[in-house]
Coordinates of C-alpha atoms in Angstrom, one line a residue:
M28 CA 170.2 96.6 -179.1
A29 CA 173.6 97.8 -179.8
K30 CA 172.7 98.6 -183.3
V31 CA 169.7 100.6 -182.2
T32 CA 171.9 102.5 -179.8
K33 CA 174.4 103.3 -182.5
V34 CA 171.7 104.5 -184.8
T35 CA 170.3 106.6 -182.0
K36 CA 173.6 108.2 -181.4
I37 CA 174.1 109.0 -185.1
I38 CA 170.7 110.6 -185.2
L39 CA 171.4 112.6 -182.1
A40 CA 174.8 113.7 -183.4
S41 CA 173.2 114.7 -186.7
S42 CA 170.5 116.6 -184.9
L43 CA 173.1 118.4 -182.8
I44 CA 175.1 119.4 -185.8
L45 CA 172.1 120.7 -187.6
S46 CA 171.0 122.5 -184.4
L47 CA 174.4 124.1 -184.0
S48 CA 174.5 125.0 -187.7
S49 CA 171.1 126.5 -187.5
M50 CA 172.0 128.5 -184.4
A51 CA 175.1 129.8 -186.1
T52 CA 173.3 130.7 -189.2
A53 CA 170.6 132.5 -187.1
A54 CA 173.3 134.3 -185.1
E55 CA 174.9 135.4 -188.3
H56 CA 171.6 136.6 -189.7
H57 CA 170.8 138.4 -186.4
R58 CA 174.1 140.2 -186.5
K59 CA 173.5 141.3 -190.1
D60 CA 170.0 142.4 -189.3
R61 CA 171.2 144.5 -186.5
R62 CA 173.8 146.1 -188.6
D63 CA 171.2 146.7 -191.4
A64 CA 168.7 148.1 -188.9
R65 CA 171.1 150.5 -187.2
P66 CA 169.4 154.1 -187.7
Q67 CA 171.1 156.8 -189.6
A68 CA 171.3 160.3 -188.1
E69 CA 167.7 161.8 -187.9
N70 CA 167.1 165.0 -190.1
Y71 CA 165.2 167.7 -188.2
D72 CA 165.5 170.4 -190.9
I73 CA 162.3 172.3 -191.5
N74 CA 161.4 173.1 -195.1
G75 CA 158.4 173.7 -197.2
L76 CA 154.9 174.9 -196.8
K77 CA 153.2 174.1 -193.5
V78 CA 149.7 174.5 -191.9
I79 CA 149.9 176.0 -188.4
V80 CA 147.5 175.5 -185.4
G81 CA 148.3 176.9 -182.0
A82 CA 147.2 178.3 -178.7
G83 CA 148.5 180.8 -176.2
V84 CA 147.9 182.3 -172.8
G85 CA 149.2 185.5 -171.3
T86 CA 148.5 188.7 -169.5
G87 CA 148.6 192.4 -170.2
I88 CA 151.5 194.6 -169.1
G89 CA 150.7 198.2 -168.0
A90 CA 152.9 201.1 -167.2
S91 CA 152.2 203.9 -164.8
S92 CA 154.2 207.0 -164.0
G93 CA 154.8 208.5 -160.6
N94 CA 157.2 210.5 -158.4
G95 CA 159.5 207.4 -158.4
G96 CA 159.6 207.0 -162.1
V97 CA 157.7 204.5 -164.4
T98 CA 156.3 201.3 -162.9
I99 CA 155.6 198.3 -165.1
K100 CA 153.1 195.8 -163.7
P101 CA 150.9 193.0 -164.9
F102 CA 147.2 193.6 -165.7
G103 CA 144.7 191.8 -163.5
G104 CA 143.4 189.3 -166.1
L105 CA 144.3 186.2 -168.1
N106 CA 144.3 186.3 -171.9
A107 CA 143.8 183.2 -174.1
K108 CA 143.8 182.7 -177.8
L109 CA 143.8 180.1 -180.6
K110 CA 145.4 180.7 -184.0
L111 CA 145.4 179.1 -187.5
G112 CA 147.5 179.9 -190.4
T113 CA 150.2 178.8 -192.8
G114 CA 153.9 179.3 -193.2
I115 CA 156.8 178.6 -195.4
F116 CA 160.2 177.5 -194.0
T117 CA 163.7 176.8 -195.2
T118 CA 166.7 175.5 -193.5
T119 CA 170.2 176.8 -194.4
K120 CA 173.5 175.7 -193.2
N121 CA 173.4 178.0 -190.2
S122 CA 169.7 178.4 -189.3
T123 CA 166.1 177.8 -190.1
L124 CA 164.1 180.7 -191.6
G125 CA 160.3 181.0 -191.5
L126 CA 157.6 183.4 -192.6
Q127 CA 154.1 182.7 -191.2
A128 CA 150.7 184.3 -191.6
T129 CA 148.0 183.6 -189.0
I130 CA 144.6 184.6 -187.9
G131 CA 143.6 184.3 -184.3
V132 CA 140.6 184.5 -182.0
G133 CA 140.8 184.9 -178.3
A134 CA 139.3 186.4 -175.1
N135 CA 141.0 189.0 -172.8
N136 CA 140.6 189.4 -169.0
L137 CA 139.2 185.9 -168.4
T138 CA 139.8 186.2 -164.7
A139 CA 138.9 189.9 -164.3
G140 CA 135.2 189.6 -164.2
F141 CA 134.5 190.4 -167.9
N142 CA 135.5 188.7 -171.1
T143 CA 136.4 190.7 -174.2
P144 CA 136.6 188.9 -177.6
Q145 CA 139.6 189.8 -179.8
Y146 CA 140.5 188.8 -183.3
S147 CA 143.9 189.2 -184.8
V148 CA 145.8 188.9 -188.0
N149 CA 149.6 188.5 -187.9
L150 CA 152.6 188.2 -190.2
D151 CA 155.7 186.9 -188.4
F152 CA 159.3 186.2 -189.3
M153 CA 161.3 183.6 -187.4
Q154 CA 165.0 182.6 -187.4
A155 CA 166.1 179.7 -185.2
F156 CA 169.6 178.1 -184.7
K157 CA 170.4 174.4 -183.9
L158 CA 171.4 173.5 -180.5
G159 CA 173.6 170.4 -180.5
Q160 CA 174.6 168.1 -183.4
S161 CA 171.1 166.7 -184.2
G162 CA 169.4 169.9 -184.5
Y163 CA 166.3 168.5 -182.7
V164 CA 166.1 171.7 -180.6
K165 CA 166.4 175.1 -182.3
L166 CA 166.4 178.4 -180.5
G167 CA 165.9 181.8 -182.1
Y168 CA 163.7 184.8 -182.3
I169 CA 160.4 185.9 -183.8
V170 CA 159.3 189.4 -184.9
G171 CA 156.1 190.5 -186.6
V172 CA 153.4 193.0 -187.3
G173 CA 149.7 192.7 -187.5
A174 CA 146.3 194.1 -186.4
A175 CA 144.1 193.3 -183.4
I176 CA 140.3 193.7 -183.9
R177 CA 138.4 194.2 -180.7
T178 CA 134.7 194.1 -180.6
N179 CA 134.7 195.2 -177.0
D180 CA 131.5 193.2 -176.3
N181 CA 132.1 192.8 -172.6
V182 CA 130.5 189.8 -170.8
N183 CA 130.5 190.8 -167.2
S184 CA 130.4 187.9 -164.7
G185 CA 129.5 190.2 -161.8
N186 CA 132.7 189.5 -160.0
G187 CA 135.0 192.1 -161.6
S188 CA 135.7 195.5 -160.4
F189 CA 135.2 197.5 -163.6
M190 CA 132.0 199.5 -163.7
N191 CA 130.3 196.9 -161.4
S192 CA 129.8 199.0 -158.3
S193 CA 127.9 202.2 -158.1
S194 CA 130.6 204.0 -156.3
A195 CA 133.2 203.2 -159.0
A196 CA 130.7 204.2 -161.7
S197 CA 130.0 207.5 -160.0
S198 CA 133.8 208.2 -159.7
A199 CA 134.4 207.3 -163.3
V200 CA 131.5 209.5 -164.5
L201 CA 132.6 212.5 -162.4
A202 CA 136.2 212.1 -163.6
G203 CA 135.1 212.2 -167.2
A204 CA 136.5 208.8 -167.8
T205 CA 133.5 207.4 -169.6
G206 CA 133.0 210.2 -172.1
V207 CA 129.8 212.1 -171.2
G208 CA 128.8 212.7 -174.7
S209 CA 128.1 209.0 -175.2
L210 CA 126.2 208.9 -171.8
L211 CA 123.4 211.2 -172.9
S212 CA 121.2 208.8 -174.9
G213 CA 121.7 206.0 -172.3
A214 CA 121.1 208.1 -169.1
N215 CA 117.7 208.0 -167.5
L216 CA 117.7 211.7 -166.8
A217 CA 114.0 211.8 -165.9
G218 CA 114.6 209.2 -163.2
I219 CA 117.7 210.9 -161.9
D220 CA 116.5 214.5 -161.9
P221 CA 113.1 215.4 -163.5
V222 CA 113.8 219.2 -163.3
L223 CA 117.1 218.8 -165.1
S224 CA 115.5 216.5 -167.6
A225 CA 112.8 219.0 -168.4
N226 CA 115.4 221.8 -168.7
L227 CA 117.5 219.7 -171.0
T228 CA 114.5 219.2 -173.2
S229 CA 114.0 222.9 -173.5
Q230 CA 117.6 223.4 -174.4
L231 CA 117.5 220.8 -177.1
D232 CA 114.3 222.3 -178.5
A233 CA 116.0 225.7 -178.7
I234 CA 118.9 224.1 -180.4
Q235 CA 116.6 222.5 -183.0
K236 CA 114.9 225.8 -183.7
I237 CA 118.3 227.5 -184.1
Q238 CA 119.3 224.8 -186.6
T239 CA 116.1 225.3 -188.5
S240 CA 116.7 229.1 -188.7
L241 CA 120.2 228.5 -189.8
Q242 CA 119.0 226.2 -192.6
N243 CA 116.5 228.9 -193.7
I244 CA 119.3 231.5 -193.8
S245 CA 121.6 229.0 -195.6
N246 CA 118.9 228.5 -198.2
D247 CA 118.4 232.2 -198.7
A248 CA 122.2 232.7 -199.1
I249 CA 122.4 229.9 -201.7
A250 CA 119.5 231.5 -203.6
G251 CA 121.3 234.8 -203.5
Q252 CA 124.5 233.2 -204.8
T253 CA 122.4 231.8 -207.7
Q254 CA 120.8 235.1 -208.5
V255 CA 124.2 236.9 -208.5
G256 CA 125.4 234.2 -210.9
D257 CA 122.5 235.1 -213.2
V258 CA 123.3 238.8 -213.0
R259 CA 127.0 238.2 -213.7
S260 CA 126.1 235.9 -216.6
V261 CA 123.8 238.5 -218.2
M262 CA 126.4 241.2 -217.8
S263 CA 129.3 239.0 -219.2
T264 CA 127.4 237.7 -222.3
G265 CA 124.4 239.8 -223.0
L266 CA 126.2 243.2 -223.3
Q267 CA 128.6 241.7 -225.8
N268 CA 126.4 242.9 -228.7
I269 CA 126.8 246.5 -227.7
T270 CA 130.5 246.0 -227.4
D271 CA 130.7 244.4 -230.8
L272 CA 128.7 247.2 -232.4
Y273 CA 130.8 249.9 -230.8
N274 CA 134.1 248.2 -231.9
G275 CA 132.6 247.7 -235.4
I276 CA 132.1 251.4 -235.9
R277 CA 135.3 252.4 -234.2
T278 CA 137.3 250.1 -236.5
N279 CA 135.3 251.3 -239.7
N280 CA 133.6 247.9 -240.2
S281 CA 131.4 248.3 -243.2
N282 CA 128.5 246.5 -241.6
F283 CA 128.2 249.1 -238.8
R284 CA 129.8 252.4 -239.9
D285 CA 127.8 255.5 -241.1
G286 CA 126.6 255.2 -244.6
G287 CA 127.4 251.6 -244.8
N288 CA 125.2 248.5 -245.2
A289 CA 121.6 249.1 -246.0
N290 CA 120.7 247.3 -242.8
N291 CA 122.9 249.6 -240.8
D292 CA 120.1 251.3 -238.9
K293 CA 118.3 248.0 -238.2
T294 CA 121.4 246.4 -236.9
R295 CA 122.2 249.2 -234.6
S296 CA 118.7 249.6 -233.2
G297 CA 118.6 245.9 -232.5
A298 CA 121.8 246.0 -230.6
Y299 CA 120.7 249.1 -228.6
G300 CA 117.3 247.5 -227.8
Q301 CA 118.9 244.3 -226.6
G302 CA 121.3 246.3 -224.4
F303 CA 118.4 248.1 -222.8
A304 CA 116.5 244.8 -222.4
I305 CA 119.5 243.3 -220.7
V306 CA 119.7 246.1 -218.1
G307 CA 116.0 245.6 -217.6
S308 CA 116.7 241.9 -216.8
I309 CA 119.4 242.8 -214.3
S310 CA 117.0 245.2 -212.6
S311 CA 114.3 242.5 -212.5
L312 CA 116.8 240.1 -210.9
L313 CA 117.4 242.7 -208.2
N314 CA 113.8 243.8 -207.7
G315 CA 111.0 242.1 -209.6
N316 CA 112.1 239.4 -212.0
T317 CA 109.6 238.4 -214.8
N318 CA 112.0 236.4 -217.0
S319 CA 111.3 232.7 -216.5
N320 CA 114.7 231.8 -217.7
L321 CA 116.3 233.4 -214.7
S322 CA 116.0 232.9 -210.9
T323 CA 112.4 233.4 -209.7
T324 CA 113.5 235.1 -206.4
T325 CA 115.0 238.6 -206.5
L326 CA 118.2 239.6 -204.7
N327 CA 116.3 242.4 -203.0
Q328 CA 113.7 239.8 -201.7
T329 CA 116.5 237.5 -200.7
A330 CA 118.2 240.2 -198.7
T331 CA 114.9 240.9 -197.0
N332 CA 114.4 237.2 -196.2
L333 CA 117.8 237.0 -194.7
L334 CA 117.1 239.9 -192.3
T335 CA 113.7 238.3 -191.4
A336 CA 115.3 234.9 -190.7
F337 CA 117.8 236.6 -188.4
N338 CA 116.0 239.4 -186.6
Q339 CA 114.2 238.9 -183.3
T340 CA 110.4 239.4 -183.3
S341 CA 108.7 241.7 -180.7
G342 CA 107.1 238.7 -179.1
G343 CA 110.0 236.3 -179.5
T344 CA 107.8 233.6 -181.0
S345 CA 109.1 233.4 -184.5
N346 CA 111.7 230.9 -185.9
S347 CA 114.2 233.7 -186.4
L348 CA 117.8 233.0 -185.4
E349 CA 118.0 235.7 -182.8
D350 CA 114.9 234.3 -181.1
G351 CA 116.4 230.9 -181.0
I352 CA 119.6 232.1 -179.5
K353 CA 117.7 234.0 -176.7
A354 CA 115.6 230.9 -176.0
L355 CA 118.7 228.8 -175.6
Q356 CA 120.3 231.3 -173.3
S357 CA 117.1 231.4 -171.2
A358 CA 117.0 227.6 -171.0
L359 CA 120.6 227.4 -169.9
R360 CA 120.0 230.0 -167.1
T361 CA 117.0 228.1 -165.7
V362 CA 119.2 225.6 -163.8
T363 CA 121.9 227.3 -161.7
P364 CA 124.7 225.1 -160.4
T365 CA 124.5 223.7 -156.8
T366 CA 127.3 224.1 -154.3
I367 CA 128.3 220.5 -155.0
E368 CA 128.4 221.0 -158.7
A369 CA 130.3 224.2 -158.5
Q370 CA 133.1 222.4 -156.6
N371 CA 133.2 219.4 -158.9
P372 CA 136.2 219.3 -161.3
A373 CA 134.2 217.6 -164.1
Y374 CA 131.4 220.2 -163.8
I375 CA 133.9 223.1 -163.8
Q376 CA 135.6 221.8 -166.9
A377 CA 132.4 221.2 -168.8
S378 CA 130.9 224.5 -167.7
T379 CA 134.0 226.4 -168.8
Q380 CA 133.9 224.6 -172.2
L381 CA 130.2 225.6 -172.6
S382 CA 130.9 229.2 -171.6
S383 CA 133.7 229.4 -174.2
S384 CA 131.7 227.9 -177.0
L385 CA 128.7 230.2 -176.2
N386 CA 131.0 233.2 -176.2
A387 CA 132.4 232.2 -179.6
L388 CA 128.8 232.0 -180.8
T389 CA 127.2 235.0 -179.1
D390 CA 129.9 237.6 -178.3
P391 CA 128.4 240.9 -179.5
N392 CA 131.7 242.0 -181.1
T393 CA 133.5 238.9 -182.2
G394 CA 130.9 236.1 -182.0
A395 CA 129.8 234.1 -185.1
I396 CA 126.2 235.5 -184.7
A397 CA 127.5 239.1 -184.7
K398 CA 129.5 238.4 -187.8
L399 CA 126.5 236.8 -189.6
Q400 CA 124.3 239.7 -188.5
S401 CA 126.8 242.2 -189.9
A402 CA 127.1 240.3 -193.2
I403 CA 123.3 240.1 -193.7
Q404 CA 122.8 243.8 -192.9
T405 CA 125.7 244.8 -195.2
N406 CA 124.3 242.6 -198.0
K407 CA 120.9 244.3 -197.6
A408 CA 122.4 247.8 -197.7
N409 CA 124.6 246.8 -200.7
V410 CA 121.5 245.6 -202.7
E411 CA 119.9 249.0 -202.1
K412 CA 123.0 250.7 -203.4
Y413 CA 123.1 248.4 -206.5
N414 CA 119.4 249.4 -207.2
I415 CA 120.4 253.1 -207.2
E416 CA 123.2 252.4 -209.6
I417 CA 121.0 250.4 -212.0
G418 CA 118.4 253.1 -211.8
K419 CA 121.0 255.6 -213.1
T420 CA 121.9 253.2 -216.0
Q421 CA 118.3 252.6 -216.9
K422 CA 117.6 256.3 -217.1
N423 CA 120.7 257.0 -219.3
L424 CA 120.0 254.1 -221.7
S425 CA 116.3 255.2 -221.9
E426 CA 117.3 258.7 -222.8
A427 CA 119.8 257.5 -225.4
L428 CA 117.2 255.2 -227.0
N429 CA 114.6 258.0 -227.1
T430 CA 116.8 260.1 -229.4
A431 CA 116.3 257.4 -232.1
S432 CA 119.7 258.3 -233.5
W433 CA 120.7 254.9 -234.4
D434 CA 123.4 256.1 -236.8
A435 CA 124.9 258.6 -234.4
V436 CA 128.4 257.8 -233.2
N437 CA 127.8 260.0 -230.2
N438 CA 124.7 258.0 -229.2
L439 CA 126.6 254.7 -229.7
N440 CA 129.5 255.9 -227.7
S441 CA 127.1 256.9 -224.9
M442 CA 125.4 253.5 -224.9
Y443 CA 128.7 251.8 -224.7
K444 CA 130.0 253.9 -221.8
V445 CA 126.8 253.4 -219.8
A446 CA 126.8 249.7 -220.3
S447 CA 130.5 249.4 -219.5
S448 CA 130.0 251.3 -216.2
L449 CA 127.2 249.0 -215.1
R450 CA 129.2 246.0 -216.0
S451 CA 132.1 247.3 -213.8
T452 CA 129.6 247.9 -211.0
I453 CA 128.2 244.3 -211.1
L454 CA 131.6 242.6 -211.5
N455 CA 133.9 244.8 -209.4
G456 CA 131.7 246.8 -207.1
I457 CA 130.7 250.5 -206.8
R458 CA 133.6 253.0 -207.1
T459 CA 133.2 256.4 -205.6
D460 CA 135.5 259.4 -206.3
A461 CA 136.5 262.2 -203.9
A462 CA 133.4 264.2 -204.8
G463 CA 131.1 261.3 -204.0
H464 CA 130.3 260.4 -207.6
T465 CA 130.1 256.8 -208.9
Q466 CA 131.1 255.4 -212.2
N467 CA 127.4 255.5 -213.2
D468 CA 127.0 259.2 -212.7
I469 CA 126.7 259.9 -216.4
T470 CA 124.6 262.6 -218.1
I471 CA 123.2 262.2 -221.6
D472 CA 122.6 265.5 -223.4
L473 CA 119.6 264.9 -225.7
D474 CA 120.0 268.3 -227.3
K475 CA 123.5 267.4 -228.5
N476 CA 122.5 264.1 -230.1
A477 CA 122.9 262.0 -226.9
L478 CA 126.4 263.3 -226.1
L479 CA 127.7 261.7 -222.9
T480 CA 129.3 263.6 -220.1
S481 CA 130.5 262.1 -216.8
S482 CA 131.1 263.7 -213.5
F483 CA 133.1 260.7 -212.2
D484 CA 136.8 261.2 -211.5
S485 CA 138.5 257.8 -211.8
T486 CA 141.8 259.1 -210.6
T487 CA 140.4 259.6 -207.0
A488 CA 137.9 256.8 -207.0
K489 CA 138.0 253.7 -204.8
V490 CA 135.7 250.8 -204.2
T491 CA 133.1 251.8 -201.6
T492 CA 130.6 248.9 -202.0
E493 CA 131.8 245.4 -202.8
D494 CA 130.3 243.6 -205.8
P495 CA 127.2 241.5 -205.3
K496 CA 129.1 238.2 -205.4
T497 CA 131.5 239.1 -202.7
S498 CA 128.6 240.5 -200.6
I499 CA 126.5 237.3 -200.7
D500 CA 129.5 235.0 -200.4
A501 CA 130.3 236.8 -197.1
V502 CA 126.8 235.8 -195.8
A503 CA 127.3 232.2 -196.9
N504 CA 130.7 232.1 -195.1
A505 CA 129.2 233.6 -192.0
V506 CA 126.4 231.0 -192.0
A507 CA 129.0 228.2 -192.1
E508 CA 130.8 229.8 -189.1
V509 CA 127.7 230.0 -187.1
K510 CA 126.8 226.3 -188.0
A511 CA 130.2 225.2 -186.7
A512 CA 129.9 227.3 -183.5
M513 CA 126.4 226.0 -182.9
D514 CA 127.5 222.3 -183.3
K515 CA 130.1 223.0 -180.5
V516 CA 127.6 224.6 -178.2
S517 CA 125.1 221.7 -178.8
K518 CA 127.8 219.2 -177.9
D519 CA 128.9 221.1 -174.8
V520 CA 125.2 221.6 -173.6
Q521 CA 124.7 217.8 -173.7
N522 CA 128.0 217.1 -171.9
L523 CA 127.2 219.5 -169.1
A524 CA 123.7 218.1 -168.7
V525 CA 124.9 214.5 -168.3
I526 CA 127.6 215.5 -165.8
R527 CA 124.9 217.3 -163.8
A528 CA 122.9 214.1 -164.0
A529 CA 125.8 212.1 -162.7
I530 CA 126.4 214.4 -159.8
S531 CA 122.8 214.4 -158.9
A532 CA 122.6 210.7 -159.0
Q533 CA 125.6 210.3 -156.7
N534 CA 124.4 212.7 -154.1
S535 CA 120.7 211.6 -154.1
A536 CA 121.6 207.9 -153.9
S537 CA 120.0 207.2 -157.4
Q538 CA 122.4 204.4 -157.9
A539 CA 120.0 202.2 -159.9
S540 CA 119.4 204.9 -162.5
L541 CA 123.1 205.7 -162.6
N542 CA 124.1 202.1 -163.1
A543 CA 121.7 201.8 -165.9
A544 CA 123.0 204.9 -167.5
T545 CA 126.6 203.8 -167.1
K546 CA 125.8 200.4 -168.5
D547 CA 124.1 201.8 -171.5
A548 CA 126.9 204.3 -172.1
A549 CA 129.6 201.6 -171.7
A550 CA 127.7 199.2 -174.1
K551 CA 127.5 201.9 -176.7
R552 CA 131.2 202.7 -176.4
N553 CA 132.3 199.1 -176.2
N554 CA 130.1 197.9 -179.1
A555 CA 132.3 199.9 -181.4
V556 CA 134.8 197.8 -183.3
T557 CA 138.4 198.9 -182.7
I558 CA 141.3 198.0 -185.0
L559 CA 144.7 198.4 -183.4
P560 CA 148.0 198.0 -185.3
T561 CA 150.4 195.6 -183.4
A562 CA 154.1 194.8 -183.4
K563 CA 155.6 191.8 -181.6
A564 CA 159.0 190.4 -180.7
G565 CA 160.0 187.3 -178.8
I566 CA 162.0 184.1 -178.3
V567 CA 161.0 180.9 -180.1
A568 CA 162.1 177.3 -179.7
F569 CA 161.5 174.4 -182.2
F570 CA 161.3 170.8 -181.1
G571 CA 161.8 168.5 -184.0
K572 CA 160.0 169.4 -187.2
H573 CA 156.5 169.9 -186.0
Q574 CA 156.4 171.8 -182.7
S575 CA 157.4 175.2 -181.3
V576 CA 157.0 177.1 -178.1
S577 CA 157.5 180.9 -177.9
V578 CA 157.3 183.7 -175.4
E579 CA 156.2 186.9 -177.2
Y580 CA 155.6 190.5 -176.2
Q581 CA 153.0 192.4 -178.4
Y582 CA 152.4 196.1 -178.4
Y583 CA 149.0 197.6 -179.4
F584 CA 149.2 201.0 -181.1
R585 CA 146.5 203.7 -180.7
N586 CA 144.9 202.0 -177.6
T587 CA 142.7 204.5 -175.8
N588 CA 140.5 202.1 -173.9
P589 CA 141.3 202.3 -170.2
N590 CA 140.1 198.7 -169.7
F591 CA 143.1 197.3 -171.7
T592 CA 146.8 197.7 -171.5
S593 CA 148.9 198.6 -174.5
G594 CA 151.2 195.6 -174.0
E595 CA 150.8 191.8 -173.7
V596 CA 153.1 188.9 -172.8
T597 CA 152.0 185.5 -174.0
L598 CA 153.3 181.9 -173.9
N599 CA 152.5 180.1 -177.2
Y600 CA 152.5 176.6 -178.5
A601 CA 152.2 175.7 -182.2
Y602 CA 152.1 172.5 -184.2
Y603 CA 153.1 172.4 -187.9
F604 CA 151.6 170.0 -190.5
G605 CA 153.0 169.2 -193.8
G606 CA 156.3 170.3 -195.4
K607 CA 159.4 168.1 -195.5

């Protein structure tokens, strides 16, 4: 029993020693493990390329001026957006620098009764500085530029105040805030004011007829310019043979001089004949062209067509420009302003604009129509004068040819002088001396071998009739001026008609029609995509390597929509994937 007890004690003692040894060893390992597991300082530097996702909420900031100065106040609506992009970052000894490009999609005015989608593209630069030893928190700034793309597709919840009540709509229309030009196609004028609608139809019909007449006049003017080009081309190139022949003899060229080449007479007669034919072609261009290589309409006929297209008919039933103008003026006078209209600022402004544009079009002394009429009448008179001068030339050339003196220097000299005078007329206009003679007043004395004499005194002469090109170009320029003036009148007629419709709707309680017109007009305006350049600045804070929060102010340049402010303040959160 004692032996057993001793053995038991030995076993217990050995077990105790082993246990203590094991505990000591375990404790030592535990202390070592704790030393080994002690964390090193965390590195929160941001470096490399990162993918960015984020979101933001904010509100618009508006400014209004008054007697007390400028007041800045928030806009009544919440804005929200999501963004996605990429950025590149680097951390220096002093700060973290970043450049990021993002695209975003959002909605404006979430709490204002209508939601407006907006898309954006931004390029931002950031610099943040460490706060504390670890650098877990960094604080800095963000600046950037970009563009906001607004579709302006408003989704009205029915609870907002913008264009949702008939009284507000009426006020906006009458103040001109919605742009009456865009209202025309959407306004139900027949439902608002049948008489006004019928009158507007008459006005637009008259405008259409005027535009048709203008196009006819423009076509005639273009034809005239083409014909003048043909005449100038014939003068510039066709008469060169006569010039060459004249110069050949004057310089004693053996091919042309008296007693020279056996074909001398044939050469001369051919040149004379061609010169006469050329003058005949010029006359045909002015009066009755038969040459298929040249314009088929004559200048004389074109001048007559221009007068016909302009002048008023006795019954006022043609498509002449003057008939169209008188029909428009009659349609405008049909509806006289009511007392309410005459006191309305929007009506007064639109009526004044229309009166001004009508005056620019129809003033009998300075209006575009008067200038066009003068240009057309002057062109017609000029063409008749050109015909007289060409008639003189044809007579002189015919008499010179009838002498059949192909070898006579006098005859050749006469031919050259006659042709040169006609060329001067076509290219530079008709010159008249103090005695009333023109450069084409030349006499050919057949009894003296076609000796030429001229009663024209060039020393006292001046241009009394402009050349054909200048004359027809003046018509074309006057047509362009009338077109521009007519476009302005057309626009002002429509604007005034729509303002009258809005006033009529407000005062006759035709709110349903007015609301429909306003809605259609707003939809047409708002459906247009608007691209606004932007600039931003703000404060940004980074937390660790992957998160940031920023407060940013963004300004929208070229914003003209009264439903949006030009400034916005947003609170943004972003998460960064990747990088080091």
